[in-house]
CSV table of C-alpha atoms and ligand atoms in Angstrom, one decimal:
chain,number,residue,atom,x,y,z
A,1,UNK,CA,-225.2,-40.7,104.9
A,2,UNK,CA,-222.2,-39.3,102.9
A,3,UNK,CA,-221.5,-35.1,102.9
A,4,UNK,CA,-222.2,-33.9,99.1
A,5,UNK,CA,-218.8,-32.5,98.3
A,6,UNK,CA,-216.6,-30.4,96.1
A,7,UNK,CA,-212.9,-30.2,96.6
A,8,UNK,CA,-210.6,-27.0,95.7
A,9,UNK,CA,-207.4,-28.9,94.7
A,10,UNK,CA,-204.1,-27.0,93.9
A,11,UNK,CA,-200.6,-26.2,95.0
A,12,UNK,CA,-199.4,-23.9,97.5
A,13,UNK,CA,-200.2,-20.7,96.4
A,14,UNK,CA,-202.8,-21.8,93.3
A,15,UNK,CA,-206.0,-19.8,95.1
A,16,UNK,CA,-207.5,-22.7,97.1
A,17,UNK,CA,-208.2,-20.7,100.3
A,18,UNK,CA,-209.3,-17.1,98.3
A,19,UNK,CA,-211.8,-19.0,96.0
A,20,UNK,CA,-213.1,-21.2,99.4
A,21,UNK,CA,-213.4,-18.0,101.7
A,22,UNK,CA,-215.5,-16.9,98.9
A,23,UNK,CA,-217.7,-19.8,98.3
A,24,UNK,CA,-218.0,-20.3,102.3
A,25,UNK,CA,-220.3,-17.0,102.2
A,26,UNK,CA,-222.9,-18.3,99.5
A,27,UNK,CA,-225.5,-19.9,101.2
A,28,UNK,CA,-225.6,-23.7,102.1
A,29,UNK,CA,-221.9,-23.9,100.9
A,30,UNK,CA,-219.7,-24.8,104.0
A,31,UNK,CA,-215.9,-24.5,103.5
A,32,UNK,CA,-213.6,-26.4,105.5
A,33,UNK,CA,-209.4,-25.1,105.1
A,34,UNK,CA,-207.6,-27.8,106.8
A,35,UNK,CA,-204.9,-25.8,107.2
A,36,UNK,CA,-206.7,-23.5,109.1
A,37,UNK,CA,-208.3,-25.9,111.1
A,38,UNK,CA,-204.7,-27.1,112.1
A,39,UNK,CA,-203.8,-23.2,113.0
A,40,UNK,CA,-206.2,-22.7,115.2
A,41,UNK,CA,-206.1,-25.2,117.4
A,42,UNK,CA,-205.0,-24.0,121.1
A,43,UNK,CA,-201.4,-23.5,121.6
A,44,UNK,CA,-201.8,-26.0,124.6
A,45,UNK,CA,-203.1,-28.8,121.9
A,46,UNK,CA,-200.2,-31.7,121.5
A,47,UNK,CA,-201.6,-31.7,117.7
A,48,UNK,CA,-200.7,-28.2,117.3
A,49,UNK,CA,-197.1,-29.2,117.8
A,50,UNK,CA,-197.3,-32.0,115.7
A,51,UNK,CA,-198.6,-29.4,113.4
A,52,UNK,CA,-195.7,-27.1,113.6
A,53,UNK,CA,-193.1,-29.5,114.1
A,54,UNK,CA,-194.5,-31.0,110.0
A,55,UNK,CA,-195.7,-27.6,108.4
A,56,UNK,CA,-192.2,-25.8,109.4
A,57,UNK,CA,-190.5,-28.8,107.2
A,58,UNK,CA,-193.3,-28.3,104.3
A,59,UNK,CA,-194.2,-31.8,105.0
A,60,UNK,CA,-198.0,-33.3,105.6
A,61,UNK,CA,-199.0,-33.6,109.1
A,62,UNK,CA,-199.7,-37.8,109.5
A,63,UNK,CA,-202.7,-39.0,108.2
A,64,UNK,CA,-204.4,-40.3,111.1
A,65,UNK,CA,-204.2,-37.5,113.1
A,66,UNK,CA,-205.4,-35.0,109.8
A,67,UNK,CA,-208.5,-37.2,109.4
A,68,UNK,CA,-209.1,-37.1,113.0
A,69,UNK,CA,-209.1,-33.0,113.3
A,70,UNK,CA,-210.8,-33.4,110.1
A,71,UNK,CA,-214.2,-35.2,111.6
A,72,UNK,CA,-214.0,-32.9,114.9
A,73,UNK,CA,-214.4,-30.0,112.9
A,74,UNK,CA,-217.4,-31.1,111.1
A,75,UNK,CA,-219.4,-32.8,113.5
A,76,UNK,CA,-218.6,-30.0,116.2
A,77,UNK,CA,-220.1,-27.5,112.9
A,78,UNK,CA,-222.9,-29.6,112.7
A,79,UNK,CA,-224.0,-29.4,116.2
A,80,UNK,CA,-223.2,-26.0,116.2
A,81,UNK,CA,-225.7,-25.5,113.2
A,82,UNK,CA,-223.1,-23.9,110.4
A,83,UNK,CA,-223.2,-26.9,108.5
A,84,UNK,CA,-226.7,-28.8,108.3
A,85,UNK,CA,-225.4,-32.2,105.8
A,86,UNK,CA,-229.0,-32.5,104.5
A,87,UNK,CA,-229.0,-28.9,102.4
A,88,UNK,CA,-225.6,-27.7,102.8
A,89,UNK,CA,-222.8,-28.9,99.9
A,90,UNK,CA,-219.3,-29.4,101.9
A,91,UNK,CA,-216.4,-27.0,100.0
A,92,UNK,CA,-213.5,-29.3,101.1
A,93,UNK,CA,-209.8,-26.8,101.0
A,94,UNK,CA,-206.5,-28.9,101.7
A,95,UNK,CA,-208.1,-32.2,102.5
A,96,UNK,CA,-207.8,-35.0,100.9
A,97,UNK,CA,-203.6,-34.2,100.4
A,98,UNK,CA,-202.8,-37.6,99.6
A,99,UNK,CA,-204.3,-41.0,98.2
A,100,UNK,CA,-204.6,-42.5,101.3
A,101,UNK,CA,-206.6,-39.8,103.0
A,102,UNK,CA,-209.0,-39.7,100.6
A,103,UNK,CA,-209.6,-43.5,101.0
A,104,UNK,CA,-210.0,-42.8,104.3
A,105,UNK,CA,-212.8,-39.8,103.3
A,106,UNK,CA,-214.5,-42.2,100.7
A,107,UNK,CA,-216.9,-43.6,103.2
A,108,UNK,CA,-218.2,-40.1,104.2
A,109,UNK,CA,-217.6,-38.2,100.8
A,110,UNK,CA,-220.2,-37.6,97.8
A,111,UNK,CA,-217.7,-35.6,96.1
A,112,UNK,CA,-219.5,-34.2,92.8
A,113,UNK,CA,-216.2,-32.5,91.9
A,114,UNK,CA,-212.5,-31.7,91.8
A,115,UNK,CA,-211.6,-28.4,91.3
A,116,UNK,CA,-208.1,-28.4,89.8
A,117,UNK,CA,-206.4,-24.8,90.2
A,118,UNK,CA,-203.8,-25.3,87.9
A,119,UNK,CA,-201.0,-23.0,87.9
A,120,UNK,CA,-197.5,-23.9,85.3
A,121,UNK,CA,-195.5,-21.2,86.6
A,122,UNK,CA,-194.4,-22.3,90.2
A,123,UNK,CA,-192.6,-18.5,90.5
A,124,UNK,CA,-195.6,-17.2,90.4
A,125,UNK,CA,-197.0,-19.6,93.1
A,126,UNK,CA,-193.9,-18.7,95.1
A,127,UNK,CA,-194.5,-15.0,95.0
A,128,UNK,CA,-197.7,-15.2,96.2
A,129,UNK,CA,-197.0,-16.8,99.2
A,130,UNK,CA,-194.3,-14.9,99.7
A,131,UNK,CA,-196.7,-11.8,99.5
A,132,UNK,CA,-199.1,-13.8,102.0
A,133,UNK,CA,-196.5,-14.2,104.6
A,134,UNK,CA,-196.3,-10.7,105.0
A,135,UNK,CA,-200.2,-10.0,105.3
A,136,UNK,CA,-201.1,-13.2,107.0
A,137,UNK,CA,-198.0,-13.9,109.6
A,138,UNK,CA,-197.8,-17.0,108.0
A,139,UNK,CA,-194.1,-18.4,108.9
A,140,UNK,CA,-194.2,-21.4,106.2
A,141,UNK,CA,-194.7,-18.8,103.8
A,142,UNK,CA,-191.8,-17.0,104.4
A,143,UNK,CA,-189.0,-19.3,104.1
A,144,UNK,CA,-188.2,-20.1,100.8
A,145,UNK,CA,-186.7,-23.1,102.1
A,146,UNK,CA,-190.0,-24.3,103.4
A,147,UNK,CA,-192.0,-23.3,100.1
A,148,UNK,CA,-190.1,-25.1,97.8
A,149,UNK,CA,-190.7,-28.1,100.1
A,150,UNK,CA,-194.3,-27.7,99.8
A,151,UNK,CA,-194.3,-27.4,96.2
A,152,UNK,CA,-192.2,-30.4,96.0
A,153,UNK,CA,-194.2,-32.4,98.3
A,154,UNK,CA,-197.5,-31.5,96.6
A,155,UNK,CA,-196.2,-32.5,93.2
A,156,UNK,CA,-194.8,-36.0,95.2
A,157,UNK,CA,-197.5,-36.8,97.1
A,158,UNK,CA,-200.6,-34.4,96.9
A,159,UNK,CA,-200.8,-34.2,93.0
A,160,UNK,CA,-201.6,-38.3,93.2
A,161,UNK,CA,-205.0,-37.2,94.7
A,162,UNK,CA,-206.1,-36.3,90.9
A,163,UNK,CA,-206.2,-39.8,90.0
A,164,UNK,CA,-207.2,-41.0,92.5
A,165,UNK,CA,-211.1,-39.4,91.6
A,166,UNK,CA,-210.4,-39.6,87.8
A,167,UNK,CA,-211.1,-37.6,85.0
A,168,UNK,CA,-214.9,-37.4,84.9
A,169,UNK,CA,-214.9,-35.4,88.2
A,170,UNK,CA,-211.9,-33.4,87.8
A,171,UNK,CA,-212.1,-30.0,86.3
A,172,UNK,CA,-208.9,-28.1,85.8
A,173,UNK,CA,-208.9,-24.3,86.1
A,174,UNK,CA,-206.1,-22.0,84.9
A,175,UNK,CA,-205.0,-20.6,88.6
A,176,UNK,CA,-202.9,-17.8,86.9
A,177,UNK,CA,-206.3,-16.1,85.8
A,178,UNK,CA,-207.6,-13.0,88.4
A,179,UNK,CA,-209.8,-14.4,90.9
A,180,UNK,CA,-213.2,-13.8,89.4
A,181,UNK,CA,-212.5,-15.4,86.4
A,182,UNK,CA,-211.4,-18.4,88.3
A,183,UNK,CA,-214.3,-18.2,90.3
A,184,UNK,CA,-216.7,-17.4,87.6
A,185,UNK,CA,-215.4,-20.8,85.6
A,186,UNK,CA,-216.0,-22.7,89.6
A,187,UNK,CA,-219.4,-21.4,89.6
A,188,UNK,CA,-220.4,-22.1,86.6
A,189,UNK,CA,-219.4,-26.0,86.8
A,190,UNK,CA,-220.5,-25.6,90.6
A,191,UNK,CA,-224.1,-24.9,89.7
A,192,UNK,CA,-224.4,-28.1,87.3
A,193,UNK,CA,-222.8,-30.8,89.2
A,194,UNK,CA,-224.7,-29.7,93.3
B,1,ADP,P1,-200.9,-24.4,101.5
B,1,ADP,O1,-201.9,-25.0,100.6
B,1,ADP,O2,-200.6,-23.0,101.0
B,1,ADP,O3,-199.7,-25.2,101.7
B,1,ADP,P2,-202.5,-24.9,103.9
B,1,ADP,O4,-202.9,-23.9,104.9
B,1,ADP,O5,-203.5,-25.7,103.2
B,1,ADP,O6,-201.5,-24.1,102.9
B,1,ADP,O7,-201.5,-26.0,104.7
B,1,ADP,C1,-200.5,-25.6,105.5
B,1,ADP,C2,-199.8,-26.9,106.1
B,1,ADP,O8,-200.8,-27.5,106.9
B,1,ADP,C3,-199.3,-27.9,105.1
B,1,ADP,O9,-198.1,-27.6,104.6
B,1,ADP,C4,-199.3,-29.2,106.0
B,1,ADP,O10,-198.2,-29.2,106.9
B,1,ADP,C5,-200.6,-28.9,106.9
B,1,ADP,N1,-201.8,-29.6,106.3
B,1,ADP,C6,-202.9,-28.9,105.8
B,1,ADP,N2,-203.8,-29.8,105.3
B,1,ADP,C7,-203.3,-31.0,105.5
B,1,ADP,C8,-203.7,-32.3,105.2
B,1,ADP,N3,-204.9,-32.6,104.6
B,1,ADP,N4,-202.9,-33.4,105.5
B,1,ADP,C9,-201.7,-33.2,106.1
B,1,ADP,N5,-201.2,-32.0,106.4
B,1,ADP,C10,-202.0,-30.9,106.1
């Protein structure tokens, strides 16, 4: 059985995690943020190193081991009883980052759509995480260094994901909007496609 699913897709910075906290309290959405996933695992985890040793360069944490958090997460939120597959849609945030991880998803994904957060002005996309850093003790946000990194290695790497599920399921979103109009213009499409 594959896990009906829509995926918030975007650079650093473009609103994926605000619009997916939000969506993660409507009922029978379940949001997954990989990246928070990776954050909290246990200091004593070797992942969590690999995790720092990749995210402190900007770069992608290796595929294998993202896929494998990826599937301990859900099935440990399935037994748990937060996410029950049959009713629940999956609100995927930060995963698939790359073409090959999503051809490692396609067996278990029903993805209905691709929510593209499209932001042009990448200062803007800087600022913000520059302003999350602060609030969320985030150290990748708060070297430049590092952010420029990510934004380069999203537009290398991540941005290939988009073509990878073609244009009838992706819907781009201006990211440079205030949150509830992007999340007005998500719900709306939401609603049709689950
Ligand atoms: P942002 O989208 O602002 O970069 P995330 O919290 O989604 O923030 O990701 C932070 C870091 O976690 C990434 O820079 C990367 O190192 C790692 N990461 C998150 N998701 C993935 C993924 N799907 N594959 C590989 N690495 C990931």
């Amino acid at each position: 059985m594959k896990y009906r699913t829509i995926l918030l897709f975007g650079a650093p910075g473009s609103g994926k995690g605000t619009q997916g906290k939000i969506l993660g309290a409507v009922p029978n959405l379940f949001h997954f943020a990989c990246g928070d996933a990776f954050r909290n695992l246990r200091i004593d985890d070797p992942l969590g190193r690999v995790f720092i040793e990749y995210s402190s360069k900007g770069m992608l944490v290796p595929n294998e081991a993202t896929i494998g958090l990826w599937q301990k997460n859900i099935k440990a939120s399935t037994v748990d009883g937060e996410f029950n597959p049959e009713v629940d849609t999956l609100v995927l945030d930060g995963i698939p980052r790359n073409p090959q991880q999503a051809l490692m998803l396609q067996d278990f994904l029903d993805v209905r759509a691709v929510f593209n957060l499209h932001c042009s002005d990448s200062n803007k996309m800087v600022e913000r995480l520059q302003r999350r850093a602060l609030r969320e003790n985030r150290l990748d946000d708060a070297n430049l260094e590092v952010i420029r990194k990510r934004l380069e290695t999203y537009e290398n790497e991540t941005k290939q994901v988009l073509d990878f599920y073609g244009p009838k399921l992706v819907y781009t979103i201006d990211a440079t909007q205030p949150p509830v109009k992007v999340l007005r213009e998500v719900l709306e499409i939401l609603a049709k496609v689950i």
